[in-house]
PDB file of C-alpha atoms in Angstrom:
ATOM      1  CA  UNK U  10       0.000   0.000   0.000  1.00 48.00           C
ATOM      2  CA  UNK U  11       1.528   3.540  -0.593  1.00 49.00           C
ATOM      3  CA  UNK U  12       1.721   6.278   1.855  1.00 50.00           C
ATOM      4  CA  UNK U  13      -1.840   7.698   0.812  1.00 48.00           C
ATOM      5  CA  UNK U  14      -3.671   4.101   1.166  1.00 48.00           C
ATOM      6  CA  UNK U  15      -2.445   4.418   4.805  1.00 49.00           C
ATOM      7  CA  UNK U  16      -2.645   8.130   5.426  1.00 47.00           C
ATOM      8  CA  UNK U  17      -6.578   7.341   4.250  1.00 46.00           C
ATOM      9  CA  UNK U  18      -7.109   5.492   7.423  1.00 49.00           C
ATOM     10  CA  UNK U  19      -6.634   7.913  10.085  1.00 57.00           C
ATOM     11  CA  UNK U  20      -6.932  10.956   7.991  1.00 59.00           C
ATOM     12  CA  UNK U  21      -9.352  14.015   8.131  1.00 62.00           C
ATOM     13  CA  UNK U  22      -9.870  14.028   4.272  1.00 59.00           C
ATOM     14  CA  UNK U  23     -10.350  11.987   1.336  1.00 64.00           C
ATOM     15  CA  UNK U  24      -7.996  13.441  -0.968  1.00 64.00           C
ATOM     16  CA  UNK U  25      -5.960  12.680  -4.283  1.00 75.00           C
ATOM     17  CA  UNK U  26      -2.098  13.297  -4.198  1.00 78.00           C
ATOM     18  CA  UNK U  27      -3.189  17.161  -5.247  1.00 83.00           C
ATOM     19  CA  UNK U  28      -4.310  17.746  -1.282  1.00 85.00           C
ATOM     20  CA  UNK U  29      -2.631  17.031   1.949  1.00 88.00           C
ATOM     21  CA  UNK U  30      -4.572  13.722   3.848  1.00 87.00           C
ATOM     22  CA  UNK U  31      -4.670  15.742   6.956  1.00 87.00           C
ATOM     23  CA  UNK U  32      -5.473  18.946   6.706  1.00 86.00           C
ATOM     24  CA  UNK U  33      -6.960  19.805   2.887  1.00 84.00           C
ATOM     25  CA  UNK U  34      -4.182  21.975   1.699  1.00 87.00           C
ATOM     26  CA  UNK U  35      -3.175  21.886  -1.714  1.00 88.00           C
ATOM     27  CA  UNK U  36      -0.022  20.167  -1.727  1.00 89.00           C
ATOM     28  CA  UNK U  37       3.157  21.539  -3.477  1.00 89.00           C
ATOM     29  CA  UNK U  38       4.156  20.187  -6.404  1.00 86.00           C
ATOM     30  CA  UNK U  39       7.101  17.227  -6.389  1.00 86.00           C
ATOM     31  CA  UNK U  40      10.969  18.625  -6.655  1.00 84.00           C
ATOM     32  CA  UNK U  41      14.102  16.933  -6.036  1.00 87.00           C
ATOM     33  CA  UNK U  42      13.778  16.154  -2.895  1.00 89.00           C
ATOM     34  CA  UNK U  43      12.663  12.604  -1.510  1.00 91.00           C
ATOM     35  CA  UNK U  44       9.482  13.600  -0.045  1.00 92.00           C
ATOM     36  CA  UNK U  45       7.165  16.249  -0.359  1.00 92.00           C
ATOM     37  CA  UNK U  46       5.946  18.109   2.572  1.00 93.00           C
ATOM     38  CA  UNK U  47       2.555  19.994   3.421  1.00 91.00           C
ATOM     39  CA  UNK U  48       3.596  23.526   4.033  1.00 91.00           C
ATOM     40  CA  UNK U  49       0.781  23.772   6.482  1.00 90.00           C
ATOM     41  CA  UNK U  50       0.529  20.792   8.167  1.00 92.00           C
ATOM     42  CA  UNK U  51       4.288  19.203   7.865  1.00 91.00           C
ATOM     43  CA  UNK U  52       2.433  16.094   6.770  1.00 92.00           C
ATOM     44  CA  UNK U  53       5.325  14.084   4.453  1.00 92.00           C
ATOM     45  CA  UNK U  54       4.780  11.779   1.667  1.00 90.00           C
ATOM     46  CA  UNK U  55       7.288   9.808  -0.502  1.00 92.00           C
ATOM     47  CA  UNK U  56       8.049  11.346  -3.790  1.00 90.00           C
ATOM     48  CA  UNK U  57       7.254   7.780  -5.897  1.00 90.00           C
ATOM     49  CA  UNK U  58       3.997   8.174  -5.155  1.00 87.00           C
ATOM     50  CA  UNK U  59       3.713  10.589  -7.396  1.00 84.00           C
ATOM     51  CA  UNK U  60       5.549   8.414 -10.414  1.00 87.00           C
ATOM     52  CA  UNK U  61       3.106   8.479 -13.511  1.00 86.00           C
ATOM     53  CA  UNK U  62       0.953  11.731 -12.363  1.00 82.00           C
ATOM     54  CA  UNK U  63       1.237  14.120 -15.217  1.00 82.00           C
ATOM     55  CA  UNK U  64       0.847  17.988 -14.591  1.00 76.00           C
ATOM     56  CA  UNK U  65      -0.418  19.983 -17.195  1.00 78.00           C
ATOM     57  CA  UNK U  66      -0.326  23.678 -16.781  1.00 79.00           C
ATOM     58  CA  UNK U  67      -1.855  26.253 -19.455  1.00 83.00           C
ATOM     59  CA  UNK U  68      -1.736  29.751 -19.985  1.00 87.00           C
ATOM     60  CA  UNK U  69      -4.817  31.241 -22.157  1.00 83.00           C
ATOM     61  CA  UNK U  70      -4.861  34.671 -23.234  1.00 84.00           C
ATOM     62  CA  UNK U  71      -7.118  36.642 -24.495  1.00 76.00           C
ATOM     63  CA  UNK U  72      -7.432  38.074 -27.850  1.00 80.00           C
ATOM     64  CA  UNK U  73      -6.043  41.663 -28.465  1.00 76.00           C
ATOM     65  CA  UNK U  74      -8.729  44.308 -28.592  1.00 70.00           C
ATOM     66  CA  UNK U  75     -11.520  42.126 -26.390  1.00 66.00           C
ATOM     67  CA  UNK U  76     -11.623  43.556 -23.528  1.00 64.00           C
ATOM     68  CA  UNK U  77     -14.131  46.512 -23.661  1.00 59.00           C
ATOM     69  CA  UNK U  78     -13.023  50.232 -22.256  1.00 56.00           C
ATOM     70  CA  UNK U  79     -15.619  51.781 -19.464  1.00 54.00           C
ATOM     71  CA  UNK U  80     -16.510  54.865 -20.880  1.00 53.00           C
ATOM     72  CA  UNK U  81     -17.005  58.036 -18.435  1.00 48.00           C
ATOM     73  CA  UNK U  82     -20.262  56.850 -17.217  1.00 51.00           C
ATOM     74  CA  UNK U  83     -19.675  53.179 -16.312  1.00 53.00           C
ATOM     75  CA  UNK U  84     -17.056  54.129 -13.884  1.00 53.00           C
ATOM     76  CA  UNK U  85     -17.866  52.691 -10.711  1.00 50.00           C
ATOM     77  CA  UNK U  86     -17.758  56.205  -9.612  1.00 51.00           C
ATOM     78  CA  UNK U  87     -20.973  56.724 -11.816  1.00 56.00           C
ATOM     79  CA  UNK U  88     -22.622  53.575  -9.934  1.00 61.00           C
ATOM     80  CA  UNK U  89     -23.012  54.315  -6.940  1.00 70.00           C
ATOM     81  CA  UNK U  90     -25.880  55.516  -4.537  1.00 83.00           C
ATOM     82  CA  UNK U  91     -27.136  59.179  -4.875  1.00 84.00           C
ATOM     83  CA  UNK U  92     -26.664  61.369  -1.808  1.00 84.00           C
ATOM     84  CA  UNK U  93     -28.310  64.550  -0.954  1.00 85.00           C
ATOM     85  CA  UNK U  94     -24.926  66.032  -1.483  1.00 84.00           C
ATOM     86  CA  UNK U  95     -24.274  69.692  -2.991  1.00 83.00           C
ATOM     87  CA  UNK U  96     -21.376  69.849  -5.553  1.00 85.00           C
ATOM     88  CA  UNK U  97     -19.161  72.644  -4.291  1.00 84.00           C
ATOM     89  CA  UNK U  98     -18.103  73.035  -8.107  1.00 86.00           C
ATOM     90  CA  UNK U  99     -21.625  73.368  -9.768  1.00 89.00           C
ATOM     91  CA  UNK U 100     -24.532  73.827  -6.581  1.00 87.00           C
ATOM     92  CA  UNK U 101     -26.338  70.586  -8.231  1.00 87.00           C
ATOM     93  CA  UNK U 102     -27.580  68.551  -4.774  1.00 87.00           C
ATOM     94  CA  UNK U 103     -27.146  64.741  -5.580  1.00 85.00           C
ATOM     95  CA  UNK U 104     -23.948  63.634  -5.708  1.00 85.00           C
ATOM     96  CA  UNK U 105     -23.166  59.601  -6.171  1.00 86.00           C
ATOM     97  CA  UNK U 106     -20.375  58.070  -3.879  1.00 84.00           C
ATOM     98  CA  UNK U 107     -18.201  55.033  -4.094  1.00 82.00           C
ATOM     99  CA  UNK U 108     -15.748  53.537  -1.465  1.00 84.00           C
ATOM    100  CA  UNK U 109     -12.275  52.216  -1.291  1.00 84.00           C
ATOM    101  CA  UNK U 110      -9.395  50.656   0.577  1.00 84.00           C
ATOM    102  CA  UNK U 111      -6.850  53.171   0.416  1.00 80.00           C
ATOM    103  CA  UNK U 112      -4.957  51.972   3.412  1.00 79.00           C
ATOM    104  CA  UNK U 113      -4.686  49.016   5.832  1.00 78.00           C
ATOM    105  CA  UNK U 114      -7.459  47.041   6.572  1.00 77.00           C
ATOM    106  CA  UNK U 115      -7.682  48.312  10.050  1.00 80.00           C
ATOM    107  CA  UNK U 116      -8.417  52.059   9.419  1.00 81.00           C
ATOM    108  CA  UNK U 117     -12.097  53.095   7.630  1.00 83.00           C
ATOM    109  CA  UNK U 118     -12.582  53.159   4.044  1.00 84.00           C
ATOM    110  CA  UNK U 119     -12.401  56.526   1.651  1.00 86.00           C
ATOM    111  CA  UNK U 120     -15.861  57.455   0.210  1.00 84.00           C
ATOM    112  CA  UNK U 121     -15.379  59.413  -2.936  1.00 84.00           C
ATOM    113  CA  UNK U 122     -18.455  61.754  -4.253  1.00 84.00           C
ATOM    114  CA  UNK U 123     -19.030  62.326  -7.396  1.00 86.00           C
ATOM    115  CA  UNK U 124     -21.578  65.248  -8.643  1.00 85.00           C
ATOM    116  CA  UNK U 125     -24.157  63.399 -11.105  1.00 83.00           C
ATOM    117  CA  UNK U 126     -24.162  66.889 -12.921  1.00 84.00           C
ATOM    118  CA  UNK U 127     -20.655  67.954 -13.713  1.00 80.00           C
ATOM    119  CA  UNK U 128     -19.178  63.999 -13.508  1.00 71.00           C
TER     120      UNK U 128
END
């Protein structure tokens, strides 16, 4: 029996050789090294286990020219809610707002208003 019959028997998981018996994690892929090793877990298995798996890896792009440019008003500054906001610029009251992370995830977000008039 290889290492994964037996891991199977006391393990967490029913996995393939992609995923670590004990705790889930995706499981690097083989080197030169004898064994390879969760990275979360430390769980070990022997490198001939993996004799005869074949990785395939792919890269697709996409075709020049497909992707489609946001005009002005698609922006998701456009999107947003409509306050009753005045627009120091043009006195229009409504003014859409949009937030972002500008800074670590331990301080607020920035809200950003836009004025649905002058955009």
């Amino acid at each position: 029996p290889s290492v994964m019959d037996l891991a199977g028997i006391c393990s967490s998981f029913q996995s393939d050789l992609d995923f670590c018996p004990d705790c889930g994690s995706v499981l690097p892929l083989p080197g030169v090294q004898d064994a390879v090793s969760c990275t979360r877990c430390g769980f070990s298995i022997n490198v001939r286990d993996f004799e005869g798996k074949v990785v395939k890896t792919s890269v697709v792009f996409n075709k020049l020219g497909t992707a489609m440019p946001l005009s002005m008003e698609e922006g998701p500054e456009f999107q947003g809610p409509v306050v009753d906001r005045r627009c120091s610029r043009c006195g229009h009251e409504g003014m859409a707002y949009h937030t972002r992370q500008m800074r670590s995830a331990d301080e607020g977000q920035t809200v950003f208003y836009t004025c649905t008039n002058c955009k």
